[in-house]
Coordinates of C-alpha atoms in Angstrom, one line a residue:
X1 CA -56.6 -88.4 -64.7
X2 CA -54.0 -85.9 -63.4
X3 CA -52.0 -88.7 -61.9
X4 CA -52.3 -90.8 -65.0
X5 CA -51.1 -88.0 -67.3
X6 CA -48.1 -87.4 -65.0
X7 CA -47.3 -91.1 -65.1
X8 CA -47.4 -91.1 -68.9
X9 CA -45.1 -88.1 -69.2
X10 CA -42.5 -89.3 -66.6
X11 CA -42.5 -93.1 -66.7
X12 CA -44.5 -94.7 -69.5
X13 CA -43.6 -92.7 -72.6
X14 CA -40.9 -93.8 -75.1
X15 CA -38.6 -90.9 -76.0
X16 CA -38.3 -92.2 -79.6
X17 CA -41.9 -92.6 -80.7
X18 CA -43.4 -90.5 -78.0
X19 CA -46.0 -93.2 -77.4
X20 CA -46.8 -95.4 -74.4
X21 CA -44.3 -98.2 -74.4
X22 CA -44.8 -101.3 -76.6
X23 CA -42.7 -104.3 -75.5
X24 CA -40.4 -102.0 -73.3
X25 CA -36.7 -102.9 -73.0
X26 CA -33.9 -101.4 -70.9
X27 CA -30.5 -100.3 -72.0
X28 CA -27.4 -100.8 -69.8
X29 CA -27.5 -97.1 -69.0
X30 CA -30.9 -97.5 -67.5
X31 CA -33.2 -95.9 -70.1
X32 CA -36.3 -97.5 -71.4
X33 CA -37.6 -97.7 -75.1
X34 CA -40.0 -99.7 -77.2
X35 CA -38.1 -102.7 -78.5
X36 CA -38.9 -101.9 -82.1
X37 CA -37.9 -98.3 -81.7
X38 CA -34.5 -99.2 -80.3
X39 CA -33.7 -102.0 -82.7
X40 CA -34.7 -99.8 -85.6
X41 CA -32.3 -97.0 -84.4
X42 CA -29.5 -99.6 -84.3
X43 CA -30.0 -100.9 -87.9
X44 CA -27.1 -100.5 -90.4
X45 CA -24.6 -99.4 -87.8
X46 CA -21.8 -100.9 -85.7
X47 CA -22.2 -98.2 -83.0
X48 CA -24.8 -99.0 -80.4
X49 CA -25.8 -95.7 -78.7
X50 CA -28.5 -94.8 -76.2
X51 CA -30.9 -92.5 -78.1
X52 CA -31.5 -90.4 -74.9
X53 CA -28.2 -90.0 -73.1
X54 CA -25.9 -90.9 -76.1
X55 CA -23.9 -93.4 -74.1
X56 CA -22.1 -95.8 -76.5
X57 CA -22.1 -99.6 -76.0
X58 CA -19.2 -101.3 -77.7
X59 CA -21.0 -104.6 -77.6
X60 CA -24.6 -104.9 -78.8
X61 CA -26.7 -105.3 -75.6
X62 CA -28.9 -108.4 -75.3
X63 CA -32.4 -106.8 -75.1
X64 CA -35.1 -108.6 -73.2
X65 CA -38.7 -107.4 -72.8
X66 CA -39.5 -106.2 -69.3
X67 CA -42.7 -108.1 -68.9
X68 CA -43.8 -106.4 -65.7
X69 CA -43.2 -103.0 -67.2
X70 CA -45.0 -104.1 -70.4
X71 CA -48.1 -105.2 -68.4
X72 CA -48.2 -101.8 -66.6
X73 CA -48.0 -100.0 -69.9
X74 CA -50.7 -102.1 -71.5
X75 CA -52.9 -101.6 -68.4
X76 CA -52.2 -97.8 -68.7
X77 CA -53.2 -97.8 -72.3
X78 CA -56.6 -99.4 -71.4
X79 CA -57.1 -96.9 -68.6
X80 CA -56.2 -94.0 -70.8
X81 CA -58.3 -95.2 -73.7
X82 CA -61.3 -95.8 -71.4
X83 CA -60.9 -92.3 -69.8
X84 CA -60.6 -90.6 -73.2
X85 CA -63.5 -92.4 -74.8
X86 CA -65.7 -92.4 -71.7
X87 CA -67.8 -89.4 -72.8
X88 CA -68.1 -90.4 -76.5
X89 CA -71.5 -92.0 -77.2
X90 CA -72.9 -94.1 -80.0
X91 CA -74.5 -92.1 -82.9
X92 CA -77.3 -94.6 -83.2
X93 CA -78.5 -95.3 -79.7
X94 CA -77.1 -92.1 -78.2
X95 CA -76.6 -93.7 -74.7
X96 CA -74.1 -96.5 -75.0
X97 CA -70.4 -95.9 -74.9
X98 CA -68.8 -95.7 -78.3
X99 CA -66.3 -98.4 -79.3
X100 CA -65.1 -97.4 -82.8
X101 CA -65.6 -94.6 -85.3
X102 CA -66.0 -95.6 -89.0
X103 CA -64.4 -93.2 -91.5
X104 CA -66.4 -94.6 -94.4
X105 CA -69.8 -94.5 -92.6
X106 CA -68.9 -91.2 -91.0
X107 CA -70.3 -92.5 -87.7
X108 CA -69.4 -93.6 -84.2
X109 CA -70.8 -96.9 -82.9
X110 CA -71.1 -98.9 -79.7
X111 CA -70.3 -102.6 -79.6
X112 CA -73.9 -103.5 -80.6
X113 CA -74.2 -101.3 -83.6
X114 CA -70.6 -101.9 -84.6
X115 CA -71.3 -105.7 -85.0
X116 CA -72.3 -105.4 -88.7
X117 CA -68.8 -104.1 -89.5
X118 CA -67.4 -107.5 -88.3
X119 CA -70.0 -109.7 -90.1
X120 CA -71.1 -108.0 -93.4
X121 CA -68.3 -108.4 -96.0
X122 CA -68.8 -104.9 -97.5
X123 CA -68.6 -103.3 -94.1
X124 CA -65.5 -105.3 -93.2
X125 CA -63.6 -103.1 -95.7
X126 CA -64.4 -99.9 -93.9
X127 CA -61.7 -98.1 -92.0
X128 CA -62.2 -98.2 -88.2
X129 CA -60.4 -96.0 -85.7
X130 CA -60.6 -95.4 -82.0
X131 CA -63.7 -93.3 -81.2
X132 CA -63.3 -89.6 -81.6
X133 CA -65.6 -86.6 -81.1
X134 CA -64.3 -84.6 -84.0
X135 CA -64.9 -87.3 -86.7
X136 CA -65.4 -84.7 -89.4
X137 CA -61.7 -83.7 -89.2
X138 CA -60.8 -87.2 -90.4
X139 CA -63.2 -87.0 -93.4
X140 CA -62.7 -85.3 -96.7
X141 CA -65.3 -82.5 -96.8
X142 CA -65.4 -82.7 -100.6
X143 CA -65.8 -86.4 -101.2
X144 CA -66.9 -87.5 -97.7
X145 CA -64.1 -90.2 -97.9
X146 CA -61.5 -91.0 -95.2
X147 CA -58.4 -88.8 -95.4
X148 CA -55.7 -91.4 -96.1
X149 CA -53.0 -89.4 -97.9
X150 CA -50.9 -86.3 -97.3
X151 CA -49.8 -83.9 -100.1
X152 CA -46.4 -82.5 -99.3
X153 CA -46.6 -79.9 -102.0
X154 CA -49.9 -78.4 -100.8
X155 CA -49.3 -79.4 -97.1
X156 CA -52.8 -80.8 -96.8
X157 CA -54.5 -84.1 -96.0
X158 CA -56.5 -85.7 -98.9
X159 CA -58.7 -88.7 -99.7
X160 CA -58.1 -91.3 -102.5
X161 CA -60.4 -89.4 -104.8
X162 CA -58.5 -86.1 -104.1
X163 CA -55.3 -87.9 -105.0
X164 CA -56.3 -87.8 -108.7
X165 CA -56.0 -84.1 -108.6
X166 CA -52.6 -84.4 -106.9
X167 CA -51.1 -87.0 -109.3
X168 CA -48.1 -84.7 -110.1
X169 CA -47.6 -83.8 -106.4
X170 CA -45.5 -85.5 -103.8
X171 CA -48.1 -87.5 -101.8
X172 CA -47.5 -90.1 -99.1
X173 CA -49.7 -92.3 -96.9
X174 CA -51.0 -90.6 -93.8
X175 CA -49.3 -93.1 -91.6
X176 CA -45.9 -92.1 -93.1
X177 CA -46.6 -88.4 -92.6
X178 CA -47.7 -89.2 -89.0
X179 CA -44.4 -91.1 -88.5
X180 CA -42.4 -88.1 -89.9
X181 CA -44.3 -85.8 -87.7
X182 CA -43.6 -88.0 -84.7
X183 CA -39.9 -87.9 -85.6
X184 CA -40.1 -84.1 -85.8
X185 CA -41.7 -84.0 -82.4
X186 CA -39.1 -86.4 -81.1
X187 CA -36.2 -84.2 -82.4
X188 CA -38.0 -81.1 -81.0
X189 CA -38.4 -82.9 -77.7
X190 CA -34.7 -83.9 -77.7
X191 CA -33.8 -80.3 -78.4
X192 CA -36.0 -79.1 -75.6
X193 CA -34.5 -81.7 -73.3
X194 CA -31.0 -80.5 -74.1
X195 CA -32.1 -76.9 -73.5
X196 CA -33.6 -77.9 -70.2
X197 CA -30.5 -79.9 -69.3
X198 CA -28.2 -77.0 -70.2
X199 CA -30.3 -74.5 -68.3
X200 CA -30.5 -76.9 -65.3
X201 CA -26.7 -77.2 -65.4
X202 CA -26.4 -73.4 -65.6
X203 CA -28.7 -73.1 -62.5
X204 CA -26.4 -75.6 -60.7
X205 CA -23.3 -73.6 -61.7
X206 CA -24.9 -70.4 -60.5
X207 CA -25.9 -72.1 -57.2
X208 CA -22.4 -73.5 -56.8
X209 CA -20.9 -70.1 -57.5
X210 CA -23.2 -68.5 -55.0
X211 CA -22.3 -71.1 -52.4
X212 CA -18.6 -70.4 -53.0
X213 CA -19.2 -66.7 -52.8
X214 CA -21.1 -67.2 -49.6
X215 CA -18.2 -69.3 -48.1
X216 CA -15.7 -66.7 -49.3
X217 CA -17.8 -63.9 -47.8
X218 CA -18.1 -65.7 -44.5
X219 CA -14.3 -66.2 -44.5
X220 CA -13.7 -62.6 -45.4
X221 CA -16.0 -61.5 -42.6
X222 CA -14.0 -63.6 -40.1
X223 CA -10.7 -62.2 -41.5
X224 CA -12.2 -58.7 -41.3
X225 CA -13.2 -59.2 -37.7
X226 CA -9.7 -60.6 -36.9
X227 CA -8.1 -57.7 -38.6
X228 CA -10.0 -55.0 -36.8
X229 CA -9.7 -57.0 -33.5
X230 CA -5.9 -57.0 -34.0
X231 CA -5.9 -53.3 -34.9
X232 CA -8.0 -52.5 -31.8
X233 CA -5.6 -54.4 -29.6
X234 CA -2.7 -52.6 -31.3
X235 CA -4.4 -49.3 -30.7
X236 CA -5.1 -50.2 -27.1
X237 CA -1.6 -51.4 -26.5
X238 CA -0.1 -48.2 -28.1
X239 CA -2.5 -46.1 -26.2
X240 CA -1.5 -47.7 -22.9
X241 CA 2.2 -47.3 -23.8
X242 CA 1.6 -43.7 -24.8
X243 CA -0.3 -42.8 -21.6
X244 CA 2.4 -44.6 -19.6
X245 CA 5.1 -42.6 -21.4
X246 CA 3.2 -39.4 -20.9
X247 CA 2.7 -40.1 -17.2
X248 CA 6.4 -40.8 -16.8
X249 CA 7.2 -37.6 -18.7
X250 CA 4.9 -35.7 -16.4
X251 CA 6.4 -37.2 -13.3
X252 CA 9.9 -36.3 -14.6
X253 CA 8.7 -32.8 -15.4
X254 CA 7.1 -32.4 -11.9
X255 CA 10.3 -33.6 -10.2
X256 CA 12.4 -31.2 -12.4
X257 CA 10.0 -28.4 -11.6
X258 CA 10.1 -29.1 -7.9
X259 CA 13.9 -29.1 -8.0
X260 CA 14.0 -25.8 -9.8
X261 CA 11.5 -24.3 -7.3
X262 CA 13.5 -25.4 -4.3
X263 CA 16.7 -24.0 -5.9
X264 CA 14.9 -20.7 -6.6
X265 CA 13.4 -20.5 -3.1
X266 CA 16.8 -21.2 -1.6
X267 CA 18.4 -18.4 -3.7
X268 CA 15.5 -16.1 -2.7
X269 CA 16.3 -16.8 1.0
X270 CA 20.0 -16.1 0.4
X271 CA 19.2 -13.0 -1.5
X272 CA 16.9 -11.7 1.3
X273 CA 19.7 -12.4 3.8
X274 CA 22.2 -10.7 1.6
X275 CA 19.8 -7.8 1.2
X276 CA 19.6 -7.4 5.0
X277 CA 23.4 -7.5 5.3
X278 CA 23.7 -4.8 2.7
X279 CA 21.1 -2.7 4.4
X280 CA 23.1 -2.9 7.7
X281 CA 26.4 -2.2 6.0
X282 CA 25.0 0.8 4.3
X283 CA 24.5 2.4 7.7
X284 CA 27.8 1.5 9.3
X285 CA 30.5 4.2 9.9
X286 CA 33.3 1.7 10.2
X287 CA 34.8 2.0 6.8
X288 CA 37.4 -0.7 7.4
X289 CA 34.6 -3.1 8.4
X290 CA 32.6 -2.1 5.3
X291 CA 35.5 -2.9 3.0
X292 CA 36.2 -6.3 4.6
X293 CA 32.6 -7.6 4.7
X294 CA 31.7 -6.7 1.2
X295 CA 31.7 -9.9 -1.0
X296 CA 30.4 -10.6 -4.5
X297 CA 27.0 -12.2 -5.0
X298 CA 27.1 -15.7 -6.6
X299 CA 23.7 -16.3 -8.3
X300 CA 22.6 -18.5 -11.2
X301 CA 21.6 -16.9 -14.5
X302 CA 17.9 -17.9 -14.6
X303 CA 17.1 -16.1 -17.9
X304 CA 18.6 -19.1 -19.7
X305 CA 16.6 -21.6 -17.7
X306 CA 13.2 -22.5 -19.2
X307 CA 10.6 -25.2 -18.5
X308 CA 9.4 -26.9 -21.7
X309 CA 5.6 -27.1 -21.5
X310 CA 5.3 -28.6 -25.1
X311 CA 7.5 -31.6 -24.5
X312 CA 4.6 -33.9 -23.7
X313 CA 2.8 -32.9 -26.9
X314 CA 5.9 -33.7 -29.0
X315 CA 6.1 -37.1 -27.3
X316 CA 2.4 -37.7 -28.1
X317 CA 2.7 -36.8 -31.8
X318 CA 5.8 -38.9 -32.1
X319 CA 4.0 -41.9 -30.6
X320 CA 1.0 -41.3 -32.8
X321 CA 3.2 -41.3 -35.9
X322 CA 4.8 -44.6 -34.8
X323 CA 1.3 -46.0 -34.2
X324 CA 0.2 -45.0 -37.6
X325 CA 3.2 -46.6 -39.2
X326 CA 2.6 -49.8 -37.2
X327 CA -1.1 -49.9 -38.1
X328 CA -0.4 -49.4 -41.8
X329 CA 2.2 -52.2 -41.8
X330 CA -0.2 -54.5 -39.9
X331 CA -3.1 -53.6 -42.3
X332 CA -1.0 -54.2 -45.4
X333 CA 0.2 -57.6 -44.2
X334 CA -3.3 -58.6 -43.2
X335 CA -4.7 -57.6 -46.6
X336 CA -1.9 -59.5 -48.4
X337 CA -2.5 -62.5 -46.2
X338 CA -6.1 -62.4 -47.4
X339 CA -5.0 -62.3 -51.0
X340 CA -2.7 -65.3 -50.6
X341 CA -5.5 -67.6 -49.8
X342 CA -6.4 -67.5 -53.5
X343 CA -2.9 -68.6 -54.5
X344 CA -2.8 -70.7 -57.7
X345 CA 0.1 -72.8 -59.2
X346 CA 1.2 -71.0 -62.3
X347 CA 3.4 -72.7 -65.0
X348 CA 4.8 -71.0 -68.1
X349 CA 3.4 -72.1 -71.4
X350 CA 6.3 -72.9 -73.8
X351 CA 3.9 -72.7 -76.8
X352 CA 3.4 -69.0 -76.2
X353 CA 7.1 -68.0 -75.5
X354 CA 9.1 -65.7 -77.8
X355 CA 11.8 -67.7 -79.5
X356 CA 14.6 -65.8 -77.6
X357 CA 13.2 -66.6 -74.2
X358 CA 14.7 -69.5 -72.2
X359 CA 12.3 -71.4 -70.0
X360 CA 13.3 -73.7 -67.2
X361 CA 12.3 -77.4 -67.4
X362 CA 9.7 -77.0 -64.6
X363 CA 8.2 -74.0 -66.3
X364 CA 8.8 -71.7 -63.3
X365 CA 11.6 -69.4 -64.7
X366 CA 12.1 -67.3 -67.8
X367 CA 15.0 -65.2 -69.0
X368 CA 16.2 -63.6 -72.3
X369 CA 19.2 -64.7 -74.3
X370 CA 20.3 -63.5 -77.7
X371 CA 19.8 -66.9 -79.2
X372 CA 17.3 -67.6 -82.0
X373 CA 15.7 -70.9 -81.0
X374 CA 14.1 -73.0 -83.8
X375 CA 10.5 -73.1 -82.6
X376 CA 7.3 -73.6 -84.5
X377 CA 5.5 -70.3 -85.4
X378 CA 2.2 -71.4 -84.0
X379 CA -0.7 -68.8 -83.5
X380 CA -0.2 -68.7 -79.7
X381 CA 3.5 -67.7 -79.8
X382 CA 4.7 -64.1 -79.4
X383 CA 6.9 -63.3 -82.4
X384 CA 8.1 -59.8 -81.6
X385 CA 7.4 -59.0 -78.0
X386 CA 9.7 -60.8 -75.5
X387 CA 6.7 -62.3 -73.6
X388 CA 5.3 -65.6 -72.4
X389 CA 1.9 -66.6 -70.8
X390 CA 0.9 -68.9 -68.0
X391 CA -0.7 -72.2 -69.0
X392 CA -3.5 -71.7 -66.5
X393 CA -6.5 -69.5 -67.5
X394 CA -9.3 -68.1 -65.4
X395 CA -12.8 -67.1 -66.3
X396 CA -14.3 -66.6 -62.8
X397 CA -13.4 -66.1 -59.2
X398 CA -10.2 -64.8 -57.7
X399 CA -6.6 -65.9 -58.1
X400 CA -3.2 -64.8 -56.9
X401 CA 0.4 -65.6 -57.8
X402 CA 3.9 -64.2 -56.9
X403 CA 7.1 -63.6 -59.0
X404 CA 10.7 -63.0 -57.9
X405 CA 12.3 -60.1 -59.8
X406 CA 15.5 -59.8 -57.8
X407 CA 18.5 -58.5 -59.8
X408 CA 16.4 -57.3 -62.8
X409 CA 16.5 -53.7 -64.1
X410 CA 13.3 -54.0 -66.2
X411 CA 10.3 -56.2 -66.6
X412 CA 6.6 -56.4 -67.3
X413 CA 4.2 -58.4 -65.2
X414 CA 0.4 -58.8 -64.8
X415 CA -2.5 -60.5 -66.6
X416 CA -3.9 -60.4 -70.2
X417 CA -6.9 -61.5 -72.1
X418 CA -6.4 -64.9 -73.9
X419 CA -7.5 -63.2 -77.2
X420 CA -4.7 -60.6 -77.3
X421 CA -2.7 -60.0 -80.4
X422 CA 0.6 -61.9 -80.2
X423 CA 2.1 -61.1 -83.6
X424 CA 4.1 -58.0 -84.6
X425 CA 4.3 -54.9 -82.5
X426 CA 2.2 -55.2 -79.3
X427 CA 0.6 -52.1 -77.8
X428 CA 0.2 -52.7 -74.0
X429 CA -2.9 -51.2 -72.6
X430 CA -6.1 -52.3 -70.8
X431 CA -8.1 -51.5 -74.0
X432 CA -5.9 -54.1 -75.8
X433 CA -6.3 -56.6 -73.0
X434 CA -3.2 -55.9 -70.8
X435 CA -3.2 -55.1 -67.1
X436 CA 0.5 -54.7 -66.4
X437 CA 3.0 -53.3 -63.9
X438 CA 6.4 -52.3 -65.5
X439 CA 9.9 -51.6 -64.2
X440 CA 12.3 -49.4 -66.3
X441 CA 15.9 -48.1 -65.8
X442 CA 16.3 -50.1 -62.6
X443 CA 13.9 -47.9 -60.5
X444 CA 11.1 -46.3 -62.5
X445 CA 7.8 -48.2 -62.0
X446 CA 4.8 -47.6 -64.2
X447 CA 1.3 -49.0 -64.6
X448 CA 0.0 -49.0 -68.2
X449 CA -3.3 -47.3 -68.1
X450 CA -5.0 -44.4 -69.9
X451 CA -2.9 -42.3 -69.2
X452 CA 0.0 -44.4 -67.8
X453 CA 0.8 -43.8 -64.1
X454 CA 4.3 -43.3 -62.7
X455 CA 4.7 -44.8 -59.2
X456 CA 7.1 -43.4 -56.6
X457 CA 8.1 -46.5 -54.5
X458 CA 10.2 -46.0 -51.5
X459 CA 11.5 -49.6 -51.6
X460 CA 12.2 -51.6 -54.7
X461 CA 10.1 -54.8 -54.7
X462 CA 12.0 -58.0 -54.9
X463 CA 8.9 -60.2 -55.0
X464 CA 5.7 -59.0 -56.6
X465 CA 2.3 -60.4 -55.9
X466 CA -0.5 -60.2 -58.4
X467 CA -4.2 -60.6 -57.3
X468 CA -7.2 -60.7 -59.6
X469 CA -11.0 -60.6 -58.8
X470 CA -12.7 -61.5 -62.0
X471 CA -16.3 -60.6 -61.1
X472 CA -15.3 -57.3 -59.4
X473 CA -13.0 -56.3 -62.3
X474 CA -9.9 -55.8 -60.0
X475 CA -6.2 -56.3 -60.7
X476 CA -3.9 -55.5 -57.8
X477 CA -0.1 -55.6 -57.3
X478 CA 1.8 -56.0 -54.0
X479 CA 5.3 -55.8 -52.6
X480 CA 5.3 -59.2 -50.9
X481 CA 8.3 -58.6 -48.6
X482 CA 7.0 -55.4 -47.1
X483 CA 3.3 -56.3 -47.5
X484 CA 2.6 -52.9 -49.0
X485 CA 0.1 -52.3 -51.8
X486 CA 1.6 -51.0 -55.1
X487 CA -1.3 -50.3 -57.5
X488 CA -4.9 -51.3 -58.1
X489 CA -6.8 -51.4 -61.4
X490 CA -10.5 -50.9 -60.7
X491 CA -13.7 -50.9 -62.7
X492 CA -12.4 -53.3 -65.4
X493 CA -14.8 -55.5 -67.3
X494 CA -13.6 -59.1 -68.0
X495 CA -15.5 -61.4 -70.4
X496 CA -12.6 -63.4 -71.8
X497 CA -10.3 -65.9 -70.2
X498 CA -7.4 -64.2 -68.3
X499 CA -3.9 -65.5 -68.3
X500 CA -0.8 -64.6 -66.2
X501 CA 1.7 -62.5 -68.3
X502 CA 5.5 -62.3 -68.0
X503 CA 8.0 -60.2 -70.0
X504 CA 11.6 -60.4 -68.7
X505 CA 12.6 -57.7 -71.3
X506 CA 16.0 -57.6 -73.2
X507 CA 19.0 -58.8 -71.1
X508 CA 20.9 -55.6 -72.0
X509 CA 24.2 -57.5 -72.5
X510 CA 23.9 -59.1 -69.0
X511 CA 22.7 -56.1 -67.0
X512 CA 19.2 -57.6 -67.0
X513 CA 20.1 -61.3 -67.3
X514 CA 18.4 -62.4 -64.1
X515 CA 15.3 -64.6 -64.6
X516 CA 11.8 -64.0 -63.5
X517 CA 11.0 -66.8 -61.1
X518 CA 7.5 -68.1 -60.0
X519 CA 8.1 -69.4 -56.4
X520 CA 5.8 -71.5 -54.2
X521 CA 3.6 -69.2 -52.1
X522 CA 4.9 -68.7 -48.5
X523 CA 1.9 -67.4 -46.6
X524 CA 2.5 -64.5 -44.3
X525 CA 2.0 -65.2 -40.6

């Protein structure tokens, strides 16, 4: 029985009438229906559509009954009927299997005791149904007559005698109500199937996102290992060079010290010899000899000679500073290289551009001119702020793009929510959906936050990289040429589509005429 029930649900049930197939036919899309159910759904229409998957057939399919499938369905009906009625017994003999229940007699009979209903004229008019255990539910408890009508006003089943009390009510045959109920069940099932389908699709999306995240994580782990391996090699190489320099400095110092010691020892010997001479002269009585042998002492001024014991430490700290600078540069380039793997092709959207902005034909450049272009004032267009958005939007994952800003004295650059206000005065802030880096007065860099942050940049970026991690809530800016990090928005919450944002600002009578350019990404090596 369990296998039969599963077969009924999965293979032998028409999705229109929710019954086991009767004369099953197959649509070109591969779904099966009762022939009558399908032809009824196609009545009074020129559009032939599958009731299940909604695929449209521009030519009415030639439907033929699948005889093999029909035989299986009929056999299943018999098996199911026998299994359902197997325990129901005749009310007369009590031991034979029931064949039918009579709503007029209020009894259930086997084939033997049912025979009078086929031979006696009065009994032939009785209403027979498949045998049921709960026969009383099909009988009017007031008049003991079959329930053959349904009162829609009172929402109850009634017999023909009850119908006299419901003459002013909206009553329909029970078969019609059953058909309506089946249609309700069918629509409910279709709704459930759509819900199941949408949730199954969402599961697939989540699994796909998880697979992508796993692949990205594995790649990031490899990049991380490569980064730290390169850093370790750099440290080892710098350490080796530093130790070699220190050894060389030590050898030079030792040689210099030895030379000084030799010179000092030599002077000491000379001084001792001179001291002896002076001692002898001090005892002589030959004054002439004393005057002729007295000579000045030529000696080096050693008070000005010092041996620098801190020179090796100065060398070490200088080397360490150089090492730190090298490692920082290498780290910045490695991080930026990792961001560039998420590079996307950004194109400017002319439908969003302010009417004084001039876009290139390929949508890769924008500049400001004091020319009022005749453009439609569509809802997407900025009408006061000199801005334009990228066509491409992102609702998940990570993305990266670069912009040339060479020759410009001011600009705004970053990402925005698709739902930002584009009319009238625009207030740029994360609260209003703007995550932007700004240049003003040719050298003042700001990030618009709460409060805004002034950035002291040693080098003026000529090419700016913008990286976004949607799930992590990160927006990061880079100086591409130096590989250095400029600023990072963290802890942001994105729920709307994000779009690349560009504002070349006013051209200032030619001082800021240079365009913002979206170049192809040249990955760092």
